[in-house]
MMTF fields as JSON, N, C-alpha, C and O atoms, coordinates in Angstrom:
{
  "mmtfVersion": "1.0.0",
  "mmtfProducer": "UNKNOWN",
  "numBonds": 355,
  "numAtoms": 356,
  "numGroups": 89,
  "numChains": 1,
  "numModels": 1,
  "chainsPerModel": [1],
  "groupsPerChain": [89],
  "chainIdList": ["A"],
  "bondAtomList": [4, 2, 8, 6, 12, 10, 16, 14, 20, 18, 24, 22, 28, 26, 32, 30, 36, 34, 40, 38, 44, 42, 48, 46, 52, 50, 56, 54, 60, 58, 64, 62, 68, 66, 72, 70, 76, 74, 80, 78, 84, 82, 88, 86, 92, 90, 96, 94, 100, 98, 104, 102, 108, 106, 112, 110, 116, 114, 120, 118, 124, 122, 128, 126, 132, 130, 136, 134, 140, 138, 144, 142, 148, 146, 152, 150, 156, 154, 160, 158, 164, 162, 168, 166, 172, 170, 176, 174, 180, 178, 184, 182, 188, 186, 192, 190, 196, 194, 200, 198, 204, 202, 208, 206, 212, 210, 216, 214, 220, 218, 224, 222, 228, 226, 232, 230, 236, 234, 240, 238, 244, 242, 248, 246, 252, 250, 256, 254, 260, 258, 264, 262, 268, 266, 272, 270, 276, 274, 280, 278, 284, 282, 288, 286, 292, 290, 296, 294, 300, 298, 304, 302, 308, 306, 312, 310, 316, 314, 320, 318, 324, 322, 328, 326, 332, 330, 336, 334, 340, 338, 344, 342, 348, 346, 352, 350],
  "bondOrderList": [1, 1, 1, 1, 1, 1, 1, 1, 1, 1, 1, 1, 1, 1, 1, 1, 1, 1, 1, 1, 1, 1, 1, 1, 1, 1, 1, 1, 1, 1, 1, 1, 1, 1, 1, 1, 1, 1, 1, 1, 1, 1, 1, 1, 1, 1, 1, 1, 1, 1, 1, 1, 1, 1, 1, 1, 1, 1, 1, 1, 1, 1, 1, 1, 1, 1, 1, 1, 1, 1, 1, 1, 1, 1, 1, 1, 1, 1, 1, 1, 1, 1, 1, 1, 1, 1, 1, 1],
  "groupList": [{"groupName": "UNK", "atomNameList": ["N", "CA", "C", "O"], "elementList": ["N", "C", "C", "O"], "formalChargeList": [0, 0, 0, 0], "bondAtomList": [1, 0, 2, 1, 3, 2], "bondOrderList": [1, 1, 2], "singleLetterCode": "X", "chemCompType": "L-PEPTIDE LINKING"}],
  "groupTypeList": [0, 0, 0, 0, 0, 0, 0, 0, 0, 0, 0, 0, 0, 0, 0, 0, 0, 0, 0, 0, 0, 0, 0, 0, 0, 0, 0, 0, 0, 0, 0, 0, 0, 0, 0, 0, 0, 0, 0, 0, 0, 0, 0, 0, 0, 0, 0, 0, 0, 0, 0, 0, 0, 0, 0, 0, 0, 0, 0, 0, 0, 0, 0, 0, 0, 0, 0, 0, 0, 0, 0, 0, 0, 0, 0, 0, 0, 0, 0, 0, 0, 0, 0, 0, 0, 0, 0, 0, 0],
  "groupIdList": [1, 2, 3, 4, 5, 6, 7, 8, 9, 10, 11, 12, 13, 14, 15, 16, 17, 18, 19, 20, 21, 22, 23, 24, 25, 26, 27, 28, 29, 30, 31, 32, 33, 34, 35, 36, 37, 38, 39, 40, 41, 42, 43, 44, 45, 46, 47, 48, 49, 50, 51, 52, 53, 54, 55, 56, 57, 58, 59, 60, 61, 62, 63, 64, 65, 66, 67, 68, 69, 70, 71, 72, 73, 74, 75, 76, 77, 78, 79, 80, 81, 82, 83, 84, 85, 86, 87, 88, 89],
  "secStructList": [7, 7, 7, 7, 7, 7, 7, 7, 7, 7, 7, 6, 6, 1, 1, 1, 7, 7, 7, 6, 6, 2, 2, 2, 2, 2, 2, 2, 2, 2, 2, 2, 2, 2, 2, 1, 7, 7, 7, 7, 7, 6, 6, 7, 7, 7, 6, 6, 7, 7, 2, 2, 2, 2, 2, 2, 2, 2, 2, 2, 2, 6, 6, 7, 7, 7, 7, 2, 2, 2, 2, 2, 2, 2, 2, 2, 2, 2, 2, 2, 2, 2, 2, 2, 2, 2, 2, 2, 7],
  "xCoordList": [131.627, 130.38, 129.588, 129.441, 129.085, 128.3, 126.821, 126.374, 126.094, 124.653, 123.982, 124.366, 122.998, 122.262, 121.143, 120.365, 121.071, 120.037, 119.129, 119.587, 117.849, 116.875, 116.078, 115.827, 115.69, 114.818, 113.639, 113.809, 112.451, 111.241, 110.408, 110.093, 110.062, 109.258, 107.917, 107.843, 106.858, 105.531, 104.935, 105.133, 104.232, 103.567, 102.076, 101.367, 101.593, 100.223, 99.172, 98.044, 99.524, 98.523, 98.516, 97.737, 99.363, 99.332, 99.934, 99.652, 100.757, 101.382, 102.567, 102.924, 103.18, 104.317, 103.981, 104.55, 103.083, 102.649, 101.205, 100.694, 100.558, 99.17, 99.11, 99.597, 98.502, 98.439, 97.016, 96.776, 96.078, 94.709, 94.055, 93.136, 94.51, 93.922, 94.493, 93.998, 95.533, 96.117, 96.621, 96.459, 97.223, 97.758, 96.673, 96.819, 95.591, 94.497, 93.831, 93.466, 93.664, 93.093, 94.0, 93.524, 95.305, 96.256, 96.219, 96.338, 96.055, 95.932, 94.726, 94.829, 93.58, 92.349, 92.49, 92.181, 92.953, 93.102, 94.115, 93.875, 95.238, 96.279, 95.843, 96.159, 95.118, 94.634, 93.647, 93.726, 92.731, 91.765, 92.48, 92.155, 93.443, 94.186, 94.948, 94.915, 95.618, 96.465, 95.689, 96.051, 94.616, 93.932, 92.498, 91.853, 91.995, 90.638, 89.565, 88.446, 89.896, 88.963, 88.785, 89.758, 87.531, 87.27, 87.097, 86.325, 87.81, 87.785, 87.797, 88.691, 86.803, 86.742, 87.677, 87.849, 88.264, 89.241, 88.676, 89.438, 87.365, 86.758, 87.19, 87.191, 87.548, 87.976, 89.424, 89.887, 90.12, 91.56, 91.897, 91.437, 92.692, 93.225, 94.699, 95.489, 95.073, 96.449, 97.327, 98.549, 96.726, 97.484, 98.561, 98.269, 99.799, 100.919, 101.334, 102.204, 100.73, 101.011, 102.109, 102.276, 102.842, 103.828, 103.119, 102.039, 103.733, 103.153, 102.99, 101.979, 103.975, 103.866, 102.744, 102.077, 102.528, 101.41, 100.069, 99.146, 99.966, 98.745, 98.512, 97.403, 99.543, 99.415, 98.972, 98.089, 99.568, 99.21, 97.746, 97.052, 97.28, 95.889, 94.928, 93.922, 95.217, 94.328, 94.294, 93.222, 95.447, 95.485, 94.699, 93.867, 94.955, 94.272, 92.771, 91.985, 92.368, 90.94, 90.223, 89.045, 90.924, 90.325, 90.595, 90.389, 91.051, 91.236, 92.424, 92.46, 93.392, 94.576, 95.744, 95.849, 96.605, 97.77, 98.793, 98.986, 99.428, 100.494, 101.789, 102.483, 102.093, 103.303, 104.182, 103.694, 105.464, 106.312, 105.773, 105.872, 105.211, 104.678, 103.461, 103.347, 102.556, 101.372, 101.734, 101.134, 102.701, 103.151, 103.762, 103.52, 104.546, 105.135, 104.051, 104.122, 103.057, 101.944, 101.211, 100.878, 100.966, 100.272, 101.025, 100.437, 102.315, 103.106, 103.29, 103.314, 103.421, 103.517, 102.256, 102.329, 101.104, 99.837, 99.742, 99.354, 100.099, 100.081, 100.982, 100.564, 102.214, 103.178, 102.838, 103.214, 102.14, 101.714, 100.725, 100.807, 99.795, 98.742, 99.084, 98.451, 100.05, 100.331, 100.717, 100.182, 101.61, 101.972, 100.782, 100.671, 99.901, 98.746, 97.785, 97.184, 97.637, 96.757, 97.311, 96.545, 98.615, 99.228, 99.001, 98.816, 99.015, 98.775, 97.325, 97.041, 96.392, 94.957, 94.429, 93.293, 95.211, 94.701, 94.316, 93.864],
  "yCoordList": [93.17, 93.444, 92.14, 91.428, 91.831, 90.607, 90.932, 92.004, 89.99, 90.121, 89.44, 88.331, 90.078, 89.483, 88.62, 89.074, 87.394, 86.474, 86.151, 85.921, 86.136, 85.8, 84.591, 84.393, 83.798, 82.666, 82.822, 82.928, 82.837, 82.975, 81.72, 81.354, 81.075, 79.861, 80.117, 80.818, 79.544, 79.685, 78.304, 77.393, 78.161, 76.916, 77.141, 77.37, 77.077, 77.474, 76.568, 77.003, 75.311, 74.402, 74.356, 73.606, 75.14, 75.252, 74.081, 73.9, 73.281, 72.166, 72.612, 71.933, 73.728, 74.237, 75.52, 75.787, 76.302, 77.535, 77.802, 77.247, 78.654, 78.994, 80.44, 81.347, 80.636, 81.987, 82.537, 83.598, 81.825, 82.316, 82.383, 83.177, 81.566, 81.557, 82.601, 82.767, 83.311, 84.381, 83.863, 84.535, 82.692, 82.138, 81.876, 82.232, 81.261, 80.984, 82.268, 82.375, 83.238, 84.523, 85.185, 85.723, 85.145, 85.737, 85.009, 85.639, 83.686, 82.93, 83.389, 83.645, 83.492, 83.914, 85.327, 85.568, 86.25, 87.639, 87.768, 88.46, 87.1, 87.167, 86.565, 87.096, 85.458, 84.816, 85.727, 85.892, 86.308, 87.231, 88.434, 88.869, 88.966, 90.136, 89.835, 90.632, 88.711, 88.377, 87.858, 88.147, 87.089, 86.416, 86.891, 86.487, 87.744, 88.262, 87.209, 87.357, 86.144, 85.045, 84.91, 84.752, 84.974, 84.748, 83.256, 82.601, 82.728, 81.307, 81.151, 81.665, 80.441, 80.271, 79.165, 79.005, 78.423, 77.377, 76.261, 75.55, 76.097, 75.064, 73.654, 72.761, 73.443, 72.136, 71.837, 70.705, 72.831, 72.741, 72.233, 72.787, 71.187, 70.708, 71.089, 70.608, 71.939, 72.42, 71.626, 71.776, 70.784, 70.043, 69.179, 68.318, 69.423, 68.637, 68.903, 68.212, 69.888, 70.178, 71.221, 72.066, 71.16, 72.202, 73.372, 73.216, 74.544, 75.719, 75.504, 75.906, 74.874, 74.67, 73.688, 73.838, 72.691, 71.768, 72.465, 72.207, 73.348, 74.13, 75.021, 75.071, 75.715, 76.611, 75.846, 76.3, 74.7, 73.887, 73.458, 73.488, 73.059, 72.63, 73.796, 73.63, 74.952, 76.107, 76.544, 76.807, 76.622, 77.013, 76.028, 76.431, 74.745, 73.714, 73.739, 73.652, 73.857, 73.892, 75.034, 74.917, 76.121, 77.296, 77.368, 78.412, 76.272, 76.202, 76.993, 77.364, 77.254, 78.011, 77.048, 76.042, 77.36, 76.532, 76.697, 77.79, 75.605, 75.646, 75.938, 75.033, 77.223, 77.679, 78.397, 78.818, 78.541, 79.313, 80.727, 81.257, 81.325, 82.687, 82.713, 83.595, 81.749, 81.72, 81.365, 81.893, 80.483, 80.176, 81.411, 81.676, 82.16, 83.389, 84.392, 85.013, 84.556, 85.461, 85.006, 85.819, 83.712, 83.157, 83.497, 84.002, 83.22, 83.478, 84.962, 85.378, 85.77, 87.218, 87.758, 88.592, 87.287, 87.715, 87.3, 88.09, 86.06, 85.525, 86.334, 86.749, 86.553, 87.275, 88.753, 89.38, 89.306, 90.706, 90.895, 91.875, 89.952, 90.093, 89.476, 89.814, 88.599, 87.869, 88.751, 88.54, 89.72, 90.514, 91.163, 91.096, 91.784, 92.427, 91.417, 91.678, 90.263, 89.236, 88.69, 88.354, 88.596, 88.143, 89.159, 88.786, 90.436, 91.483, 91.51, 91.863, 91.142, 91.206, 90.0, 90.023, 88.965, 87.733, 87.983, 87.068],
  "zCoordList": [45.123, 45.806, 45.902, 44.909, 47.082, 47.243, 47.18, 47.586, 46.67, 46.543, 47.726, 48.098, 48.314, 49.414, 48.841, 48.002, 49.293, 48.847, 50.018, 51.137, 49.745, 50.781, 50.345, 49.156, 51.296, 51.064, 51.999, 53.213, 51.436, 52.225, 52.015, 50.883, 53.098, 53.041, 53.713, 54.722, 53.147, 53.714, 53.943, 53.14, 55.004, 55.363, 55.192, 56.171, 53.96, 53.64, 54.274, 54.505, 54.559, 55.108, 56.632, 57.22, 57.275, 58.722, 59.469, 60.653, 58.808, 59.508, 60.348, 61.311, 60.01, 60.768, 61.512, 62.57, 60.983, 61.626, 61.241, 60.268, 62.012, 61.732, 61.269, 61.944, 60.103, 59.543, 59.506, 58.93, 60.114, 60.145, 58.78, 58.577, 57.838, 56.497, 55.56, 54.445, 55.994, 55.171, 53.836, 52.818, 53.816, 52.576, 51.557, 50.387, 51.982, 51.041, 50.574, 49.403, 51.452, 51.025, 50.0, 49.0, 50.244, 49.296, 47.958, 46.907, 47.986, 46.734, 45.934, 44.734, 46.602, 45.906, 45.344, 44.177, 46.166, 45.726, 44.598, 43.609, 44.754, 43.736, 42.422, 41.357, 42.485, 41.265, 40.535, 39.318, 41.279, 40.67, 40.074, 38.969, 40.796, 40.333, 39.037, 38.099, 38.987, 37.836, 36.637, 35.497, 36.876, 35.773, 35.556, 34.589, 36.445, 36.285, 36.493, 36.003, 37.219, 37.472, 38.974, 39.712, 39.426, 40.845, 41.067, 40.368, 42.031, 42.33, 43.842, 44.514, 44.383, 45.837, 46.342, 47.55, 45.447, 45.758, 46.632, 47.287, 46.655, 47.514, 47.133, 47.981, 45.905, 45.413, 45.813, 45.673, 46.299, 46.509, 47.906, 48.904, 47.968, 49.239, 49.288, 48.476, 50.222, 50.279, 51.24, 51.223, 52.076, 53.079, 52.429, 51.599, 52.817, 52.33, 50.898, 50.369, 50.265, 48.861, 48.737, 49.616, 47.66, 47.371, 46.712, 46.142, 46.793, 46.156, 44.654, 44.078, 44.014, 42.567, 42.239, 41.215, 43.084, 42.865, 42.997, 42.224, 43.979, 44.168, 42.952, 42.418, 42.52, 41.362, 40.129, 39.401, 39.888, 38.723, 38.775, 37.759, 39.953, 40.083, 39.847, 39.158, 40.399, 40.232, 38.768, 38.223, 38.138, 36.722, 35.876, 35.062, 36.06, 35.273, 35.52, 34.576, 36.781, 37.129, 36.41, 36.071, 36.184, 35.548, 34.05, 33.432, 33.466, 32.018, 31.502, 30.328, 32.359, 31.951, 31.766, 32.467, 30.832, 30.596, 31.722, 32.255, 32.06, 33.054, 32.309, 31.844, 32.209, 31.53, 32.55, 33.599, 32.253, 33.177, 33.409, 34.515, 32.38, 32.504, 33.434, 34.285, 33.271, 34.133, 35.571, 36.507, 35.755, 37.116, 37.771, 38.949, 37.015, 37.551, 37.922, 38.982, 37.07, 37.381, 38.642, 39.504, 38.742, 39.899, 41.187, 42.143, 41.201, 42.412, 42.681, 43.839, 41.635, 41.833, 42.486, 43.388, 42.036, 42.633, 44.088, 44.949, 44.352, 45.714, 46.638, 47.719, 46.208, 47.044, 47.192, 48.183, 46.228, 46.318, 47.477, 48.217, 47.626, 48.634, 49.991, 50.991, 50.045, 51.28, 52.468, 53.557, 52.318, 53.522, 54.218, 55.442, 53.46, 54.083, 54.69, 55.732, 54.043, 54.602, 55.906, 56.809, 56.018, 57.275, 58.388, 59.547, 58.037, 59.046, 59.49, 60.635, 58.602, 58.905, 59.656, 60.129, 59.777, 60.395, 61.79, 62.479]
}
């Protein structure tokens, strides 16, 4: 039996596609959902940044340790909210 593998890529800074801000909204919502901290991300520059670099900056800015567990929570929150934010744009 073969396993189906999927790769999903997102261009959060709009250099390859325009999402109407859905990525940043999903980041804010997911972060609040996972960590209980509201953050407007105004300090964050996403242009040309990798998702892991963005996650590390947001965690550090909010006094959270950059651990594999916190990175997983960050991305789980982001991916949880992203589909609906893309539909609402």
